[in-house]
Amino acid sequence: MNKNILLGVTGGVAIYKVVDVVSRLKKLGYNIKIIMTDSACEFVSPMTFETIGKCDVKTKMFHEGSHKIVEHIDLASWADLFLIAPASANTMAKINHGIADNLLTSCALAYDKKIMFCVSMNTNMLNNPATQKNIRELEEKGHIMVSSNSGLLACNVVGDGRLKEPWEIVEEVEKYFCKKDLTGKKILVTAGGTVERIDPVRYIGNDSSGKMGYSIAKKAYMRGAEVTVISAKTSVECPDGVENIKVESADEMQKEISNRIEKFDYLIMAAAVSDFKVANKRDKKIKKSDNFNTLELKENPDILKSLHKNENQIFIGFAAETNNLIENAKKKLSEKNLDYIVLNDVSKSDIGFNSDYNKVTIIGKEDIFEIEKESKLNIADKILDLIK
Ligand code: C5P
């Protein structure tokens, strides 16, 4: 069943980002109801939120019309999450002290779960000891602070206090609702493509973006696991909340994995590891005059094959195949001593390497199931369902 989000909007110029938050939450299927304070209504009309969220927007405690339902109690009990964005210093101070002088703060007093505050204000207001104390005390009471980013503020100051970006706020909401079924599990994930040096400025690489590995790491973290990522070259940022160990070559990746694999329950090898490295690699940049005409290659270690898996560990590998897909993947499953192999077809340009989407077949020792084209984040969840 879709979750209910009660969004409290206070007065702050960052309110324009919250319109986008509402749009994104709506697209994700959340049920939304909104309360705006009087100052919020000075920045944006309730009609904007009403139209984007296709939802009720309440502004007044004592409005015209029916009062058969005690609105602030009803809204508070309807909500699965009370999200306040932007959360002003004033509203946080009031909620911390139990003041209920408008519909939003009255709802907060009547709400018996954790409130998620998305902090947004001028740097000095944020650093003021009174605000800091309120933030600290609200956290001690169990509420969730989505802290602000640093950057250029509307008051032309560069500093802390910028409301997090809409996608970051939505991610916090998704994390809040995410089942925590991987709590206590330790997962090692590899991501990206290894780089095999030819000289200090040239290398052999591949098209892996790291998106699949990072999607797995992010979802595993959201689902409560302790996650370490070993990242080769990637074109996207490592997700927050996970330990990130950067490597370049297959040799370095092998070293980092074998140094710590014992401590992990699961290894998910999503990295595209180069099969070969350069045998005649040079320490100095190769010049035309060097007559360097032949690149000599030697085989890299097969990392998965080189690991000693204990009976309680589960290893999952990936296979990027272009022909005889299932047959080749099954061969790798047994050769590499894997529990599952995730087969992706890299012959199509709209999925696989570099794309946000993938279409995979998961092959186990006994079972095999296909996942239709989906976002890498959704596929990550399905892979993690195998080990929960
Ligand atoms: O043999 P192939 O490269 O197709 O196998 C893919 C799987 O094996 C991936 O999970 C990849 O991370 C892993 N691999 C490895 N060591 C290599 C090459 C690939 O562990 N040298």
mmCIF file of C-alpha atoms in Angstrom, residues 45-328:
data_model
loop_
_atom_site.group_PDB
_atom_site.id
_atom_site.type_symbol
_atom_site.label_atom_id
_atom_site.label_comp_id
_atom_site.label_asym_id
_atom_site.label_seq_id
_atom_site.Cartn_x
_atom_site.Cartn_y
_atom_site.Cartn_z
ATOM 1 C CA SER A 45 0.754 30.264 -3.506
ATOM 2 C CA PRO A 46 -0.920 27.130 -2.077
ATOM 3 C CA MET A 47 -2.373 26.672 -5.554
ATOM 4 C CA THR A 48 1.094 25.733 -6.897
ATOM 5 C CA PHE A 49 1.445 22.898 -4.394
ATOM 6 C CA GLU A 50 -2.174 21.863 -4.868
ATOM 7 C CA THR A 51 -1.732 21.568 -8.643
ATOM 8 C CA ILE A 52 1.654 19.824 -8.590
ATOM 9 C CA GLY A 53 0.756 17.467 -5.729
ATOM 10 C CA LYS A 54 -2.886 16.960 -6.808
ATOM 11 C CA CYS A 55 -3.580 17.064 -3.108
ATOM 12 C CA ASP A 56 -5.135 18.987 -0.230
ATOM 13 C CA VAL A 57 -3.177 22.012 0.927
ATOM 14 C CA LYS A 58 -4.148 23.346 4.362
ATOM 15 C CA THR A 59 -3.030 26.717 5.622
ATOM 16 C CA LYS A 60 -5.308 27.705 8.508
ATOM 17 C CA MET A 61 -6.276 26.168 11.804
ATOM 18 C CA PHE A 62 -9.455 28.235 12.008
ATOM 19 C CA HIS A 63 -10.733 28.274 8.433
ATOM 20 C CA GLU A 64 -14.217 28.675 7.075
ATOM 21 C CA GLY A 65 -16.166 25.502 6.334
ATOM 22 C CA SER A 66 -16.627 22.294 8.235
ATOM 23 C CA HIS A 67 -14.813 21.536 11.501
ATOM 24 C CA LYS A 68 -16.503 18.212 12.200
ATOM 25 C CA ILE A 69 -13.086 16.582 12.009
ATOM 26 C CA VAL A 70 -10.326 17.836 14.320
ATOM 27 C CA GLU A 71 -7.980 18.569 11.466
ATOM 28 C CA HIS A 72 -4.553 18.650 13.138
ATOM 29 C CA ILE A 73 -5.228 15.368 14.944
ATOM 30 C CA ASP A 74 -6.628 13.758 11.816
ATOM 31 C CA LEU A 75 -3.663 14.833 9.639
ATOM 32 C CA ALA A 76 -1.146 13.686 12.260
ATOM 33 C CA SER A 77 -2.678 10.238 12.526
ATOM 34 C CA TRP A 78 -3.039 9.907 8.714
ATOM 35 C CA ALA A 79 0.682 10.450 8.108
ATOM 36 C CA ASP A 80 3.256 7.649 7.866
ATOM 37 C CA LEU A 81 5.892 10.366 7.635
ATOM 38 C CA PHE A 82 5.779 14.021 8.632
ATOM 39 C CA LEU A 83 8.318 15.767 6.407
ATOM 40 C CA ILE A 84 9.063 19.448 6.990
ATOM 41 C CA ALA A 85 10.790 21.188 4.069
ATOM 42 C CA PRO A 86 12.097 23.805 4.143
ATOM 43 C CA ALA A 87 12.344 23.667 7.940
ATOM 44 C CA SER A 88 12.930 27.196 9.245
ATOM 45 C CA ALA A 89 14.739 28.051 12.482
ATOM 46 C CA ASN A 90 11.482 29.480 13.817
ATOM 47 C CA THR A 91 9.374 26.354 13.219
ATOM 48 C CA MET A 92 12.091 24.034 14.553
ATOM 49 C CA ALA A 93 12.367 26.201 17.698
ATOM 50 C CA LYS A 94 8.615 26.081 18.211
ATOM 51 C CA ILE A 95 8.357 22.323 17.692
ATOM 52 C CA ASN A 96 11.296 21.704 20.026
ATOM 53 C CA HIS A 97 9.536 23.679 22.739
ATOM 54 C CA GLY A 98 6.073 22.224 22.180
ATOM 55 C CA ILE A 99 4.562 25.455 20.907
ATOM 56 C CA ALA A 100 1.437 24.853 18.810
ATOM 57 C CA ASP A 101 0.423 28.223 17.408
ATOM 58 C CA ASN A 102 -0.531 27.239 13.848
ATOM 59 C CA LEU A 103 -1.760 24.172 11.959
ATOM 60 C CA LEU A 104 1.754 22.901 11.185
ATOM 61 C CA THR A 105 3.120 23.153 14.731
ATOM 62 C CA SER A 106 -0.141 21.781 16.189
ATOM 63 C CA CYS A 107 0.182 18.761 13.895
ATOM 64 C CA ALA A 108 3.788 18.320 15.000
ATOM 65 C CA LEU A 109 2.686 18.227 18.625
ATOM 66 C CA ALA A 110 -0.010 15.671 17.804
ATOM 67 C CA TYR A 111 2.335 13.513 15.675
ATOM 68 C CA ASP A 112 3.785 10.585 17.627
ATOM 69 C CA LYS A 113 6.481 9.360 15.192
ATOM 70 C CA LYS A 114 9.802 10.782 13.958
ATOM 71 C CA ILE A 115 9.575 14.084 12.082
ATOM 72 C CA MET A 116 12.013 14.599 9.184
ATOM 73 C CA PHE A 117 13.312 18.189 9.150
ATOM 74 C CA CYS A 118 15.023 19.463 5.970
ATOM 75 C CA VAL A 119 17.049 22.321 7.364
ATOM 76 C CA SER A 120 17.312 25.533 5.322
ATOM 77 C CA MET A 121 18.317 29.021 6.465
ATOM 78 C CA ASN A 122 21.021 31.687 6.435
ATOM 79 C CA THR A 123 24.416 30.521 7.761
ATOM 80 C CA ASN A 124 24.392 32.845 10.789
ATOM 81 C CA MET A 125 20.864 31.797 11.722
ATOM 82 C CA LEU A 126 21.974 28.165 11.434
ATOM 83 C CA ASN A 127 25.128 28.702 13.491
ATOM 84 C CA ASN A 128 23.283 30.659 16.171
ATOM 85 C CA PRO A 129 23.633 28.705 19.442
ATOM 86 C CA ALA A 130 19.839 28.784 19.911
ATOM 87 C CA THR A 131 19.269 27.045 16.529
ATOM 88 C CA GLN A 132 22.106 24.593 17.130
ATOM 89 C CA LYS A 133 20.629 23.702 20.522
ATOM 90 C CA ASN A 134 17.181 23.166 19.005
ATOM 91 C CA ILE A 135 18.605 20.940 16.259
ATOM 92 C CA ARG A 136 20.578 18.923 18.806
ATOM 93 C CA GLU A 137 17.593 18.512 21.112
ATOM 94 C CA LEU A 138 15.237 17.527 18.290
ATOM 95 C CA GLU A 139 17.767 14.864 17.253
ATOM 96 C CA GLU A 140 18.022 13.652 20.849
ATOM 97 C CA LYS A 141 14.237 13.276 20.837
ATOM 98 C CA GLY A 142 14.655 10.899 17.869
ATOM 99 C CA HIS A 143 13.709 13.231 15.017
ATOM 100 C CA ILE A 144 15.598 13.072 11.717
ATOM 101 C CA MET A 145 17.649 16.056 10.564
ATOM 102 C CA VAL A 146 18.350 16.250 6.847
ATOM 103 C CA SER A 147 21.213 18.687 7.208
ATOM 104 C CA SER A 148 21.741 21.511 4.759
ATOM 105 C CA ASN A 149 24.355 21.690 2.007
ATOM 106 C CA SER A 150 27.018 24.325 1.726
ATOM 107 C CA GLY A 151 27.003 26.812 -1.155
ATOM 108 C CA LEU A 152 25.744 30.182 -2.357
ATOM 109 C CA LEU A 153 22.675 31.278 -0.394
ATOM 110 C CA ALA A 154 19.918 33.664 -1.485
ATOM 111 C CA CYS A 155 21.389 36.302 0.868
ATOM 112 C CA ASN A 156 24.585 36.166 -1.233
ATOM 113 C CA VAL A 157 26.539 34.483 1.542
ATOM 114 C CA VAL A 158 28.508 31.352 0.721
ATOM 115 C CA GLY A 159 28.117 28.887 3.575
ATOM 116 C CA ASP A 160 25.985 26.217 5.223
ATOM 117 C CA GLY A 161 22.230 26.482 5.042
ATOM 118 C CA ARG A 162 21.290 25.551 1.452
ATOM 119 C CA LEU A 163 18.330 23.207 1.369
ATOM 120 C CA LYS A 164 19.362 19.785 0.061
ATOM 121 C CA GLU A 165 18.549 19.197 -3.616
ATOM 122 C CA PRO A 166 15.098 17.700 -4.357
ATOM 123 C CA TRP A 167 16.564 14.323 -5.378
ATOM 124 C CA GLU A 168 18.522 14.170 -2.111
ATOM 125 C CA ILE A 169 15.399 14.872 -0.046
ATOM 126 C CA VAL A 170 13.448 12.231 -1.969
ATOM 127 C CA GLU A 171 16.292 9.786 -1.357
ATOM 128 C CA GLU A 172 16.043 10.439 2.411
ATOM 129 C CA VAL A 173 12.308 9.693 2.222
ATOM 130 C CA GLU A 174 12.953 6.487 0.272
ATOM 131 C CA LYS A 175 15.582 5.466 2.832
ATOM 132 C CA TYR A 176 13.118 6.113 5.660
ATOM 133 C CA PHE A 177 10.530 3.783 4.151
ATOM 134 C CA CYS A 178 12.999 1.168 2.937
ATOM 135 C CA LYS A 179 12.694 -2.250 4.610
ATOM 136 C CA LYS A 180 15.762 -2.864 6.800
ATOM 137 C CA ASP A 181 16.027 -6.565 5.984
ATOM 138 C CA LEU A 182 19.829 -6.559 5.523
ATOM 139 C CA THR A 183 20.619 -5.217 8.987
ATOM 140 C CA GLY A 184 23.670 -6.951 10.443
ATOM 141 C CA LYS A 185 24.906 -8.174 7.033
ATOM 142 C CA LYS A 186 28.325 -7.203 5.729
ATOM 143 C CA ILE A 187 28.487 -6.789 1.960
ATOM 144 C CA LEU A 188 31.521 -6.172 -0.226
ATOM 145 C CA VAL A 189 30.690 -4.764 -3.661
ATOM 146 C CA THR A 190 33.018 -4.004 -6.566
ATOM 147 C CA ALA A 191 32.149 -1.335 -9.111
ATOM 148 C CA GLY A 192 33.485 0.310 -12.273
ATOM 149 C CA GLY A 193 36.063 -0.790 -14.799
ATOM 150 C CA THR A 194 39.699 -1.523 -14.045
ATOM 151 C CA VAL A 195 42.433 0.536 -15.649
ATOM 152 C CA GLU A 196 45.569 -1.181 -16.923
ATOM 153 C CA ARG A 197 48.367 1.312 -17.417
ATOM 154 C CA ILE A 198 50.429 1.493 -20.601
ATOM 155 C CA ASP A 199 52.385 4.507 -19.336
ATOM 156 C CA PRO A 200 51.580 7.290 -16.818
ATOM 157 C CA VAL A 201 49.012 8.912 -19.134
ATOM 158 C CA ARG A 202 47.642 6.030 -21.210
ATOM 159 C CA TYR A 203 45.705 2.965 -20.243
ATOM 160 C CA ILE A 204 43.481 0.126 -21.359
ATOM 161 C CA GLY A 205 40.016 0.553 -19.904
ATOM 162 C CA ASN A 206 36.416 -0.338 -20.573
ATOM 163 C CA ASP A 207 32.972 1.269 -20.748
ATOM 164 C CA SER A 208 31.790 0.343 -17.267
ATOM 165 C CA SER A 209 30.301 3.386 -15.484
ATOM 166 C CA GLY A 210 30.028 1.838 -12.022
ATOM 167 C CA LYS A 211 26.266 2.492 -11.984
ATOM 168 C CA MET A 212 25.282 -1.148 -11.393
ATOM 169 C CA GLY A 213 27.766 -1.683 -8.537
ATOM 170 C CA TYR A 214 26.887 1.644 -6.934
ATOM 171 C CA SER A 215 23.145 0.919 -7.228
ATOM 172 C CA ILE A 216 23.708 -2.348 -5.351
ATOM 173 C CA ALA A 217 25.825 -0.577 -2.719
ATOM 174 C CA LYS A 218 23.243 2.169 -2.258
ATOM 175 C CA LYS A 219 20.289 -0.198 -1.926
ATOM 176 C CA ALA A 220 22.199 -2.532 0.403
ATOM 177 C CA TYR A 221 23.007 0.463 2.638
ATOM 178 C CA MET A 222 19.392 1.670 2.551
ATOM 179 C CA ARG A 223 18.281 -1.830 3.526
ATOM 180 C CA GLY A 224 20.504 -1.728 6.607
ATOM 181 C CA ALA A 225 23.673 -3.564 5.501
ATOM 182 C CA GLU A 226 27.221 -2.514 6.322
ATOM 183 C CA VAL A 227 28.685 -1.911 2.874
ATOM 184 C CA THR A 228 32.218 -1.548 1.527
ATOM 185 C CA VAL A 229 32.739 -0.720 -2.130
ATOM 186 C CA ILE A 230 35.938 -1.312 -4.032
ATOM 187 C CA SER A 231 35.760 1.151 -6.892
ATOM 188 C CA ALA A 232 37.789 1.020 -10.065
ATOM 189 C CA LYS A 233 37.245 3.792 -12.666
ATOM 190 C CA THR A 234 33.666 5.057 -12.556
ATOM 191 C CA SER A 235 31.795 7.916 -14.183
ATOM 192 C CA VAL A 236 29.382 8.458 -11.275
ATOM 193 C CA GLU A 237 29.820 9.325 -7.591
ATOM 194 C CA CYS A 238 29.940 6.639 -4.921
ATOM 195 C CA PRO A 239 26.741 6.704 -2.830
ATOM 196 C CA ASP A 240 26.769 8.154 0.686
ATOM 197 C CA GLY A 241 26.885 5.899 3.707
ATOM 198 C CA VAL A 242 29.261 3.269 2.336
ATOM 199 C CA GLU A 243 33.006 2.803 2.747
ATOM 200 C CA ASN A 244 34.690 3.464 -0.601
ATOM 201 C CA ILE A 245 38.127 2.033 -1.433
ATOM 202 C CA LYS A 246 39.547 3.294 -4.697
ATOM 203 C CA VAL A 247 41.710 1.102 -6.901
ATOM 204 C CA GLU A 248 42.956 1.265 -10.444
ATOM 205 C CA SER A 249 44.067 -2.125 -11.780
ATOM 206 C CA ALA A 250 42.850 -5.704 -11.437
ATOM 207 C CA ASP A 251 45.938 -6.480 -9.309
ATOM 208 C CA GLU A 252 45.064 -3.696 -6.867
ATOM 209 C CA MET A 253 41.436 -4.814 -6.757
ATOM 210 C CA GLN A 254 42.488 -8.404 -6.041
ATOM 211 C CA LYS A 255 44.749 -7.220 -3.196
ATOM 212 C CA GLU A 256 42.031 -5.081 -1.579
ATOM 213 C CA ILE A 257 39.453 -7.880 -1.836
ATOM 214 C CA SER A 258 41.668 -10.669 -0.522
ATOM 215 C CA ASN A 259 42.828 -8.470 2.392
ATOM 216 C CA ARG A 260 39.318 -8.173 3.785
ATOM 217 C CA ILE A 261 37.024 -10.827 2.225
ATOM 218 C CA GLU A 262 37.059 -12.959 5.403
ATOM 219 C CA LYS A 263 35.068 -10.294 7.268
ATOM 220 C CA PHE A 264 32.210 -10.219 4.754
ATOM 221 C CA ASP A 265 29.094 -12.345 4.389
ATOM 222 C CA TYR A 266 28.608 -11.461 0.732
ATOM 223 C CA LEU A 267 30.715 -10.457 -2.248
ATOM 224 C CA ILE A 268 28.976 -8.906 -5.223
ATOM 225 C CA MET A 269 31.472 -8.552 -8.053
ATOM 226 C CA ALA A 270 29.855 -6.017 -10.384
ATOM 227 C CA ALA A 271 33.173 -4.539 -11.568
ATOM 228 C CA ALA A 272 34.307 -5.044 -15.153
ATOM 229 C CA VAL A 273 37.759 -6.429 -14.547
ATOM 230 C CA SER A 274 40.177 -6.390 -17.434
ATOM 231 C CA ASP A 275 41.296 -9.862 -18.477
ATOM 232 C CA PHE A 276 44.718 -8.568 -19.512
ATOM 233 C CA LYS A 277 47.312 -6.112 -18.299
ATOM 234 C CA VAL A 278 50.252 -4.568 -20.140
ATOM 235 C CA ALA A 279 53.446 -6.623 -19.852
ATOM 236 C CA ASN A 280 55.713 -3.953 -21.334
ATOM 237 C CA LYS A 281 54.292 -1.018 -19.342
ATOM 238 C CA ARG A 282 56.539 2.062 -19.219
ATOM 239 C CA ASP A 283 57.189 4.293 -16.187
ATOM 240 C CA LYS A 284 57.676 7.391 -18.366
ATOM 241 C CA LYS A 285 55.346 8.752 -21.050
ATOM 242 C CA ILE A 286 56.039 6.957 -24.313
ATOM 243 C CA LYS A 287 57.241 9.247 -27.099
ATOM 244 C CA LYS A 288 56.859 8.728 -30.852
ATOM 245 C CA SER A 289 60.642 8.433 -31.061
ATOM 246 C CA ASP A 290 60.611 5.480 -28.607
ATOM 247 C CA ASN A 291 59.522 3.073 -31.356
ATOM 248 C CA PHE A 292 56.993 1.507 -29.020
ATOM 249 C CA ASN A 293 55.176 -0.513 -31.661
ATOM 250 C CA THR A 294 53.830 -3.526 -29.837
ATOM 251 C CA LEU A 295 51.680 -3.679 -26.764
ATOM 252 C CA GLU A 296 52.483 -6.920 -24.977
ATOM 253 C CA LEU A 297 49.737 -8.286 -22.791
ATOM 254 C CA LYS A 298 49.694 -10.790 -19.985
ATOM 255 C CA GLU A 299 46.703 -12.292 -18.271
ATOM 256 C CA ASN A 300 45.306 -10.712 -15.122
ATOM 257 C CA PRO A 301 44.461 -12.909 -12.167
ATOM 258 C CA ASP A 302 40.850 -14.061 -12.148
ATOM 259 C CA ILE A 303 39.910 -12.482 -8.840
ATOM 260 C CA LEU A 304 36.844 -14.625 -8.161
ATOM 261 C CA LYS A 305 38.706 -17.839 -8.928
ATOM 262 C CA SER A 306 41.559 -16.826 -6.642
ATOM 263 C CA LEU A 307 39.355 -16.363 -3.545
ATOM 264 C CA HIS A 308 38.736 -18.987 -0.893
ATOM 265 C CA LYS A 309 35.043 -18.869 -0.144
ATOM 266 C CA ASN A 310 33.963 -20.194 3.244
ATOM 267 C CA GLU A 311 30.749 -22.206 3.540
ATOM 268 C CA ASN A 312 28.720 -19.310 4.952
ATOM 269 C CA GLN A 313 29.703 -16.795 2.322
ATOM 270 C CA ILE A 314 27.711 -16.052 -0.801
ATOM 271 C CA PHE A 315 29.460 -14.760 -3.916
ATOM 272 C CA ILE A 316 27.626 -13.181 -6.830
ATOM 273 C CA GLY A 317 29.356 -12.420 -10.120
ATOM 274 C CA PHE A 318 28.328 -10.640 -13.269
ATOM 275 C CA ALA A 319 28.736 -11.746 -16.850
ATOM 276 C CA ALA A 320 28.673 -9.355 -19.772
ATOM 277 C CA GLU A 321 28.125 -11.566 -22.773
ATOM 278 C CA THR A 322 27.354 -10.923 -26.414
ATOM 279 C CA ASN A 323 26.754 -14.490 -27.604
ATOM 280 C CA ASN A 324 25.710 -17.889 -26.200
ATOM 281 C CA LEU A 325 24.543 -15.902 -23.202
ATOM 282 C CA ILE A 326 23.072 -18.515 -20.869
ATOM 283 C CA GLU A 327 25.542 -21.246 -21.781
ATOM 284 C CA ASN A 328 28.581 -19.012 -21.141
#
